[in-house]
Coordinates of C-alpha atoms and ligand atoms in Angstrom, one line a residue:
M20 CA 0.0 0.0 0.0
R21 CA 1.2 3.5 -0.6
I22 CA 1.4 5.3 2.7
S23 CA 2.8 8.5 4.2
V24 CA 4.1 9.1 7.7
I25 CA 3.9 12.7 8.8
G26 CA 6.5 13.4 11.5
C27 CA 9.8 11.6 11.5
G28 CA 10.8 11.7 15.1
Y29 CA 11.3 8.7 17.5
L30 CA 7.9 7.4 16.5
G31 CA 7.5 8.3 12.9
A32 CA 10.9 7.4 11.6
V33 CA 10.7 4.0 13.0
H34 CA 7.1 3.5 11.8
A35 CA 8.1 4.6 8.3
A36 CA 11.0 2.3 8.1
A37 CA 9.1 -0.6 9.6
M38 CA 6.2 -0.2 7.2
A39 CA 8.6 -0.2 4.2
K40 CA 10.2 -3.4 5.6
I41 CA 6.9 -5.2 5.7
G42 CA 6.4 -4.3 2.0
H43 CA 4.6 -1.0 1.8
D44 CA 5.6 1.9 -0.4
V45 CA 6.4 4.7 2.1
V46 CA 7.2 8.4 2.1
G47 CA 8.2 10.0 5.4
I48 CA 7.4 13.7 5.7
D49 CA 8.9 16.2 8.2
V50 CA 9.4 19.9 8.3
D51 CA 13.0 19.5 9.7
R52 CA 15.4 19.5 6.8
A53 CA 18.3 18.1 8.8
K54 CA 16.3 15.2 9.9
I55 CA 15.0 14.5 6.4
G56 CA 18.6 14.8 5.1
A57 CA 19.9 12.2 7.5
L58 CA 17.0 9.8 6.9
S59 CA 17.3 10.1 3.1
E60 CA 20.9 9.0 3.5
G61 CA 19.7 6.0 5.5
R62 CA 21.0 7.4 8.8
A63 CA 18.8 7.6 11.9
P64 CA 18.8 11.2 13.3
F65 CA 18.7 9.7 16.8
Y66 CA 20.0 6.5 18.5
E67 CA 17.7 3.5 18.4
P68 CA 19.1 0.0 18.2
G69 CA 18.5 -1.6 14.8
L70 CA 17.1 1.5 13.2
D71 CA 20.2 2.3 11.0
E72 CA 20.1 -1.2 9.6
L73 CA 16.4 -1.1 9.0
L74 CA 16.7 2.3 7.3
A75 CA 19.5 1.1 5.0
E76 CA 17.5 -2.0 4.1
A77 CA 14.3 -0.1 3.4
T78 CA 15.9 2.7 1.4
E79 CA 17.8 0.2 -0.7
S80 CA 14.6 -1.7 -1.4
G81 CA 13.3 1.5 -3.1
R82 CA 10.2 1.4 -0.9
L83 CA 11.2 4.2 1.5
R84 CA 11.9 7.8 0.8
F85 CA 11.7 11.0 2.8
S86 CA 10.7 14.5 1.9
T87 CA 9.9 17.9 3.4
D88 CA 7.2 18.5 0.8
M89 CA 3.7 17.4 1.8
A90 CA 2.8 17.2 -1.9
D91 CA 4.9 14.0 -2.0
A92 CA 2.2 12.4 0.2
A93 CA -0.5 13.1 -2.3
D94 CA -0.6 9.6 -3.9
A95 CA -0.7 7.8 -0.5
R96 CA -3.9 5.9 0.5
L97 CA -3.1 6.0 4.1
H98 CA -1.5 8.9 6.0
F99 CA -0.1 8.2 9.5
V100 CA 0.2 11.3 11.7
A101 CA 3.1 10.7 14.1
V102 CA 4.1 14.2 15.2
G103 CA 4.9 15.1 18.8
T104 CA 2.5 16.3 21.4
P105 CA 4.8 17.8 24.0
Q106 CA 3.7 19.5 27.3
A107 CA 2.4 23.0 26.5
P108 CA 4.5 25.8 27.7
G109 CA 3.2 27.1 31.0
G110 CA 0.8 24.3 31.8
N111 CA 0.1 20.6 32.0
A112 CA -2.0 20.2 28.9
A113 CA -0.6 18.7 25.7
D114 CA 0.4 21.1 23.0
L115 CA -1.5 20.1 19.9
T116 CA 0.1 22.6 17.6
Y117 CA 2.0 20.0 15.6
V118 CA -1.0 17.7 15.2
D119 CA -3.1 20.5 14.0
A120 CA -0.4 21.8 11.6
A121 CA 0.1 18.3 10.2
V122 CA -3.6 17.8 9.5
A123 CA -3.9 21.4 8.1
S124 CA -1.1 20.7 5.6
L125 CA -2.4 17.2 4.8
I126 CA -6.0 18.3 3.9
P127 CA -5.1 20.0 0.6
V128 CA -3.4 16.8 -0.7
L129 CA -5.9 14.2 0.6
A130 CA -7.2 12.1 -2.3
E131 CA -10.8 10.7 -2.5
G132 CA -10.9 7.5 -0.3
S133 CA -7.8 8.1 1.7
L134 CA -7.6 7.5 5.4
V135 CA -5.8 9.7 7.9
V136 CA -4.5 7.5 10.8
G137 CA -3.6 9.3 14.1
K138 CA -0.7 7.7 16.0
S139 CA 0.3 10.6 18.2
T140 CA -0.7 10.6 21.9
V141 CA -3.6 13.1 22.2
P142 CA -6.1 14.1 24.8
V143 CA -9.4 12.3 24.5
G144 CA -11.7 14.3 22.2
T145 CA -9.0 15.3 19.7
A146 CA -9.9 12.7 17.1
A147 CA -13.5 13.7 17.0
R148 CA -12.5 17.3 16.5
L149 CA -10.1 16.3 13.7
A150 CA -12.6 14.0 12.1
A151 CA -15.1 16.8 11.9
W152 CA -12.5 19.1 10.4
I153 CA -11.5 16.5 7.7
A154 CA -15.2 15.8 6.9
D155 CA -15.7 19.4 6.3
A156 CA -12.5 20.2 4.4
A157 CA -11.9 16.9 2.6
P158 CA -15.2 15.1 2.5
G159 CA -13.9 12.1 0.6
S160 CA -11.4 11.1 3.4
A161 CA -11.8 9.7 6.8
L162 CA -10.0 9.4 10.1
A163 CA -9.0 6.5 12.3
W164 CA -7.1 6.6 15.6
N165 CA -4.4 3.9 16.0
P166 CA -2.3 4.6 19.1
E167 CA 1.3 3.4 19.2
F168 CA 2.8 1.6 22.2
L169 CA 6.5 1.3 21.2
R170 CA 9.2 1.7 23.8
E171 CA 12.4 3.5 22.9
G172 CA 15.2 1.1 22.8
F173 CA 12.9 -1.6 21.5
A174 CA 11.1 0.6 18.9
V175 CA 11.9 -1.5 15.9
E176 CA 10.8 -4.8 17.5
D177 CA 7.7 -3.2 19.0
T178 CA 6.6 -1.7 15.7
I179 CA 7.1 -4.8 13.6
S180 CA 5.7 -7.1 16.2
P181 CA 3.2 -5.1 18.4
D182 CA 1.5 -6.8 21.3
R183 CA -1.8 -5.4 20.2
L184 CA -3.4 -3.1 17.6
V185 CA -6.0 -0.6 18.6
Y186 CA -8.3 0.8 15.9
G187 CA -10.5 3.8 16.9
L188 CA -13.0 4.0 14.0
P189 CA -15.6 6.5 12.8
D190 CA -19.2 6.2 14.1
D191 CA -20.6 5.8 10.6
P192 CA -20.7 2.0 9.9
D193 CA -19.7 2.2 6.2
A194 CA -16.8 4.5 7.0
A195 CA -15.8 2.2 9.9
T196 CA -15.8 -0.9 7.7
E197 CA -13.7 0.9 5.0
A198 CA -11.2 2.2 7.6
R199 CA -10.9 -1.2 9.3
G200 CA -10.3 -2.8 5.9
L201 CA -7.4 -0.4 5.2
L202 CA -5.9 -0.9 8.7
D203 CA -6.1 -4.7 8.4
E204 CA -4.4 -4.4 5.0
V205 CA -1.6 -2.2 6.2
Y206 CA -1.0 -4.4 9.3
A207 CA -1.7 -7.7 7.4
A208 CA 1.5 -9.4 8.6
A209 CA 0.8 -8.8 12.3
V210 CA -2.9 -9.5 12.0
E211 CA -2.2 -12.9 10.3
R212 CA 0.2 -13.8 13.1
G213 CA -2.7 -13.5 15.5
T214 CA -1.9 -10.1 17.0
P215 CA -5.0 -9.1 19.0
V216 CA -6.9 -6.3 17.4
V217 CA -9.1 -4.1 19.6
V218 CA -11.7 -2.1 17.7
S219 CA -13.3 0.8 19.3
D220 CA -14.7 4.4 18.9
Y221 CA -12.2 7.3 18.8
A222 CA -12.5 8.2 22.5
T223 CA -11.7 4.7 23.7
A224 CA -8.7 4.4 21.4
E225 CA -7.3 7.7 22.6
L226 CA -7.9 6.8 26.2
V227 CA -6.3 3.3 25.8
K228 CA -3.0 5.0 25.2
T229 CA -3.3 7.5 28.0
A230 CA -4.5 4.9 30.4
A231 CA -1.7 2.5 29.5
N232 CA 1.0 5.2 30.2
A233 CA -0.8 6.3 33.3
F234 CA -0.9 2.7 34.6
L235 CA 2.8 2.2 33.9
A236 CA 3.7 5.5 35.6
T237 CA 1.6 4.5 38.6
K238 CA 3.3 1.2 38.8
I239 CA 6.7 2.8 38.9
S240 CA 5.6 5.4 41.5
F241 CA 4.0 2.7 43.6
I242 CA 7.3 0.9 44.0
N243 CA 9.1 4.2 44.5
A244 CA 6.7 5.0 47.3
M245 CA 7.5 1.6 48.8
A246 CA 11.2 2.6 48.5
E247 CA 10.4 5.6 50.6
I248 CA 8.8 3.4 53.3
A249 CA 11.7 1.0 53.0
E250 CA 14.1 3.9 53.7
A251 CA 12.2 4.7 56.9
T252 CA 12.2 1.1 58.1
G253 CA 15.4 -0.5 56.9
A254 CA 13.6 -2.8 54.4
D255 CA 14.9 -3.6 50.9
V256 CA 12.6 -2.5 48.1
T257 CA 14.2 -4.7 45.5
R258 CA 13.5 -7.8 47.6
L259 CA 10.0 -6.6 48.2
A260 CA 9.5 -6.1 44.4
D261 CA 10.8 -9.6 43.8
A262 CA 8.4 -11.1 46.3
I263 CA 5.3 -9.2 45.3
G264 CA 6.2 -9.6 41.6
H265 CA 5.8 -13.4 41.9
D266 CA 2.1 -12.8 42.2
A267 CA 1.1 -13.0 38.5
R268 CA -1.6 -10.4 39.1
I269 CA 1.1 -7.9 40.1
G270 CA 4.1 -9.0 38.0
R271 CA 7.7 -8.1 38.4
R272 CA 8.1 -5.9 35.2
F273 CA 8.0 -2.1 35.7
L274 CA 8.6 -2.6 39.5
N275 CA 12.2 -1.3 39.5
A276 CA 12.5 1.3 42.1
G277 CA 15.1 4.0 41.5
V278 CA 15.4 7.6 40.4
G279 CA 12.0 7.3 38.6
F280 CA 10.6 7.7 35.2
G281 CA 11.3 10.3 32.6
G282 CA 11.4 10.6 28.8
G283 CA 9.1 12.2 26.2
C284 CA 6.1 10.1 27.2
L285 CA 5.2 9.1 30.7
P286 CA 5.7 12.5 32.5
K287 CA 3.9 14.6 29.9
D288 CA 1.2 12.1 29.3
I289 CA 0.1 11.9 33.0
R290 CA 0.1 15.7 33.2
A291 CA -1.9 16.0 30.0
F292 CA -4.3 13.4 31.3
T293 CA -4.8 15.3 34.5
A294 CA -5.4 18.5 32.6
R295 CA -7.9 16.9 30.2
A296 CA -9.8 15.2 33.0
E297 CA -10.1 18.6 34.8
E298 CA -11.5 20.1 31.6
L299 CA -14.0 17.3 31.5
G300 CA -15.0 18.0 35.2
R301 CA -13.5 14.7 36.2
G302 CA -10.3 15.9 37.8
D303 CA -10.9 13.8 40.9
S304 CA -10.9 10.6 39.0
V305 CA -7.2 11.0 38.2
A306 CA -6.1 13.2 41.0
F307 CA -3.8 10.4 42.1
L308 CA -1.7 11.0 39.0
K309 CA -0.5 14.2 40.7
E310 CA 0.8 12.1 43.6
V311 CA 2.4 9.7 41.1
D312 CA 4.2 12.7 39.5
A313 CA 5.2 14.1 42.9
I314 CA 6.6 10.7 44.2
N315 CA 8.5 10.4 40.9
L316 CA 10.1 13.9 41.2
R317 CA 11.0 13.4 44.9
R318 CA 13.2 10.5 44.0
R319 CA 15.6 12.8 42.1
Q320 CA 16.2 14.9 45.2
R321 CA 16.5 11.8 47.3
L322 CA 19.3 10.6 45.1
V323 CA 21.1 14.0 45.4
D324 CA 20.6 14.0 49.2
L325 CA 22.3 10.6 49.3
V326 CA 25.3 11.9 47.5
V327 CA 25.5 14.9 49.8
E328 CA 25.1 12.6 52.9
E329 CA 27.9 10.3 51.7
L330 CA 30.2 13.2 51.1
G331 CA 29.8 14.4 54.7
G332 CA 27.1 17.1 54.2
S333 CA 28.4 19.0 51.1
V334 CA 29.4 18.2 47.5
Y335 CA 31.0 21.6 47.1
E336 CA 34.1 21.2 45.0
R337 CA 34.0 17.4 45.2
N338 CA 34.4 15.3 42.1
V339 CA 31.2 13.5 41.3
A340 CA 31.1 11.0 38.3
V341 CA 27.6 10.9 36.9
L342 CA 27.2 7.8 34.7
G343 CA 24.2 8.2 32.5
L344 CA 22.3 11.1 31.0
A345 CA 19.6 9.4 28.9
F346 CA 16.2 8.8 30.5
K347 CA 16.8 5.1 30.0
P348 CA 19.4 2.8 28.5
D349 CA 19.6 2.2 24.7
S350 CA 18.3 5.7 24.0
D351 CA 19.9 9.1 23.4
D352 CA 16.7 10.8 24.6
V353 CA 17.2 13.3 27.4
R354 CA 13.7 14.7 27.5
D355 CA 12.7 15.0 31.1
S356 CA 15.6 12.7 32.0
P357 CA 16.0 12.1 35.8
A358 CA 19.7 11.4 35.1
L359 CA 20.3 14.8 33.5
D360 CA 18.2 16.5 36.2
V361 CA 20.4 14.9 38.9
A362 CA 23.6 16.0 37.2
V363 CA 22.3 19.6 37.0
R364 CA 21.2 19.6 40.7
L365 CA 24.6 18.4 41.8
L366 CA 26.3 21.1 39.7
G367 CA 24.0 23.6 41.3
L368 CA 25.3 22.5 44.7
G369 CA 28.8 23.2 43.6
A370 CA 30.0 19.7 42.8
N371 CA 32.6 19.2 40.0
V372 CA 30.3 17.0 38.0
L373 CA 31.8 14.9 35.3
A374 CA 28.9 13.5 33.3
T375 CA 29.0 10.8 30.6
D376 CA 26.7 8.6 28.6
P377 CA 27.3 6.2 25.7
Q378 CA 24.8 8.0 23.4
A379 CA 23.2 11.0 25.0
V380 CA 26.0 13.5 25.6
A381 CA 25.3 15.5 22.4
N382 CA 21.6 15.9 23.3
A383 CA 22.4 16.7 27.0
R384 CA 24.9 19.3 26.0
L385 CA 22.3 21.1 23.9
R386 CA 20.0 21.4 26.9
H387 CA 22.6 22.0 29.6
P388 CA 25.8 23.4 28.1
Q389 CA 27.0 24.4 31.6
L390 CA 27.7 20.7 32.6
F391 CA 31.1 19.2 32.0
Y392 CA 30.8 16.2 29.7
V393 CA 33.4 13.5 29.2
P394 CA 33.5 10.8 26.5
S395 CA 34.0 7.7 28.6
P396 CA 33.3 6.4 32.1
R397 CA 37.0 6.3 32.8
N398 CA 37.3 10.0 32.3
A399 CA 34.6 10.5 34.9
L400 CA 35.8 7.9 37.4
V401 CA 39.5 9.0 37.8
D402 CA 39.8 10.8 41.1
A403 CA 36.0 10.7 41.7
D404 CA 34.8 11.3 45.3
A405 CA 31.5 9.7 44.5
V406 CA 30.1 7.7 41.6
V407 CA 26.5 8.0 40.7
I408 CA 24.8 5.6 38.3
V409 CA 21.6 7.2 37.0
T410 CA 21.0 5.3 33.7
E411 CA 21.5 1.6 33.8
W412 CA 23.4 1.1 30.6
R413 CA 24.8 -2.4 30.3
E414 CA 28.4 -1.1 30.4
Y415 CA 27.7 0.6 33.7
R416 CA 25.9 -2.5 35.2
E417 CA 29.0 -4.5 34.2
L418 CA 31.6 -2.2 35.7
D419 CA 34.2 -4.2 37.7
P420 CA 34.1 -2.8 41.2
I421 CA 37.7 -3.9 41.9
A422 CA 39.1 -2.2 38.8
V423 CA 37.0 0.9 39.4
R424 CA 38.2 1.1 43.0
E425 CA 41.7 1.7 41.7
M426 CA 40.5 4.8 39.7
V427 CA 38.5 6.7 42.2
R428 CA 39.7 8.8 45.1
N429 CA 36.9 7.9 47.4
P430 CA 35.0 4.5 47.0
V431 CA 31.4 5.7 47.3
V432 CA 28.8 4.5 44.8
I433 CA 25.2 5.7 44.7
D434 CA 23.1 3.3 42.6
G435 CA 20.2 5.4 41.3
R436 CA 18.8 2.4 39.4
N437 CA 19.4 -0.4 41.9
C438 CA 21.2 -2.1 39.1
L439 CA 24.5 -3.1 40.7
D440 CA 25.3 -6.1 42.7
A441 CA 25.5 -4.4 46.1
D442 CA 27.4 -7.3 47.8
A443 CA 30.1 -7.4 45.1
W444 CA 30.7 -3.7 45.4
R445 CA 30.8 -3.8 49.2
A446 CA 33.2 -6.7 49.0
A447 CA 35.5 -4.7 46.8
G448 CA 35.6 -2.0 49.5
W449 CA 32.9 0.4 48.4
T450 CA 30.3 2.2 50.4
Y451 CA 27.2 1.2 48.4
R452 CA 23.9 3.2 48.6
G453 CA 20.8 2.3 46.6
L454 CA 17.4 3.8 46.7
G455 CA 15.0 2.1 49.1
R456 CA 17.8 -0.3 50.1
P457 CA 19.5 -0.6 53.5
Ligands
LIG1122 C1 6.7 4.4 27.3 C2 5.8 3.2 27.3 O1 6.5 2.1 28.0 C3 5.5 2.8 25.9 O2 4.6 1.7 26.0 C4 4.8 3.9 25.2 O3 4.5 3.6 23.8 C5 5.7 5.1 25.2 O4 6.0 5.5 26.5 C6 5.1 6.2 24.5 O5 4.1 6.8 25.0 O6 5.5 6.5 23.3 P1 9.3 4.8 26.9 O7 9.0 6.3 27.2 O8 10.1 4.5 25.7 O9 7.9 4.1 26.7 O10 10.0 4.2 28.1 P2 9.7 3.1 29.3 O11 10.4 1.9 29.0 O12 8.3 3.1 29.6 O13 10.4 3.8 30.5 C7 10.0 5.1 31.0 C8 10.8 5.5 32.2 O14 10.4 4.7 33.3 C9 12.3 5.4 32.1 O15 12.9 6.6 32.6 C10 12.6 4.2 32.9 O16 13.9 4.3 33.4 C11 11.6 4.3 34.0 N1 11.3 3.0 34.6 C12 10.8 2.0 33.9 C13 11.5 2.8 36.0 O17 12.0 3.8 36.7 N2 11.3 1.6 36.6 C14 10.8 0.6 35.9 O18 10.5 -0.5 36.5 C15 10.6 0.8 34.5

């Protein structure tokens, strides 16, 4: 099928390449010339495992091209809208400027019988508004809402083999049948493999995405709240998570206590959900998400406090190695990254912060040029008074405590992700502190 993908960021670029891989003829459109330039050369404009290979394969096949000109989307039957919906400046609501701009520029090129497919995370009610707009301005076209659940770091895998597909369809039965047919066709490979397809109205489809991220954020803040209680009682939150996680109804995944969640999705999505619920007069229903947010943000300060405590009450002029800047491993994304936030807070307290990350230094430097960045952990570790692990990259998890002991000035490690073997580090002579661990 001929398809277009509007917006070539973390979501759209992967979606475009994955759709080409499964056999569709794809054009990716973005207003950012640098991004389109890189993608056209088969280079991912951000770090995502497997994406470079996928782009190279798809561009070579001739089924994938990129453009800044919306006219190049004109012959597509299906148009995926995958632009960002960041937090609006000065508030909690989602900023829909990019979604509206994408639809506005799509409308003039929409051919009779084409389908616009929303993938961006939007406040409930957006799809109905956009559908009315399209019905008015391009009456031969329709809208479906098809949220995306990919995780950065696993984006290629999640896009090619999703664990479910959600189709939010128009109310009109004929339009719904037509839209469903097109979606089944574009996702034929996954549908034939038996991927569950949940069909719903627009509002449900929009809410599925918001609810999923709200649940995940709540799960993380739940275990971080238990970490706070563990800290007051001498209990170990990682053992607690292991034990409750054995209950299949609870499950161990997403129960890792630490410095909390960040990224371009969970933080802004729970805030946008709260803002939207308040608009709907249902603020009470999700008021707990404010607590989820507050617990999450508290953990960053707790980590900083631990560093201060271990350095005898002040980090002023002390060398602090900050390992990790990305909001999670296998990503170069520093949007709302707890790691970067911790580095900046320590700098604000007068520490000599030496920050590093395998992929995210360039993005971190753009946001916080005042931090001192070093290319490798070794540069950060030499003469460190404290080592802080804030993103659990494999290469940090696998650091040898005995070898690292030789590099630092003061063997104190603060494990912001509870990802190190505390016993092994202590045995090597380190003072080990985790979050929610004795
Ligand atoms: C999240 C969701 O997991 C995806 O399903 C969703 O599609 C995506 O948002 C989105 O809305 O686009 P992502 O932001 O890539 O995906 O990252 P996650 O794997 O969810 O991690 C989010 C944050 O939670 C990270 O900072 C991570 O370190 C933290 N986390 C995760 C914890 O602190 N503890 C855990 O147990 C798990």
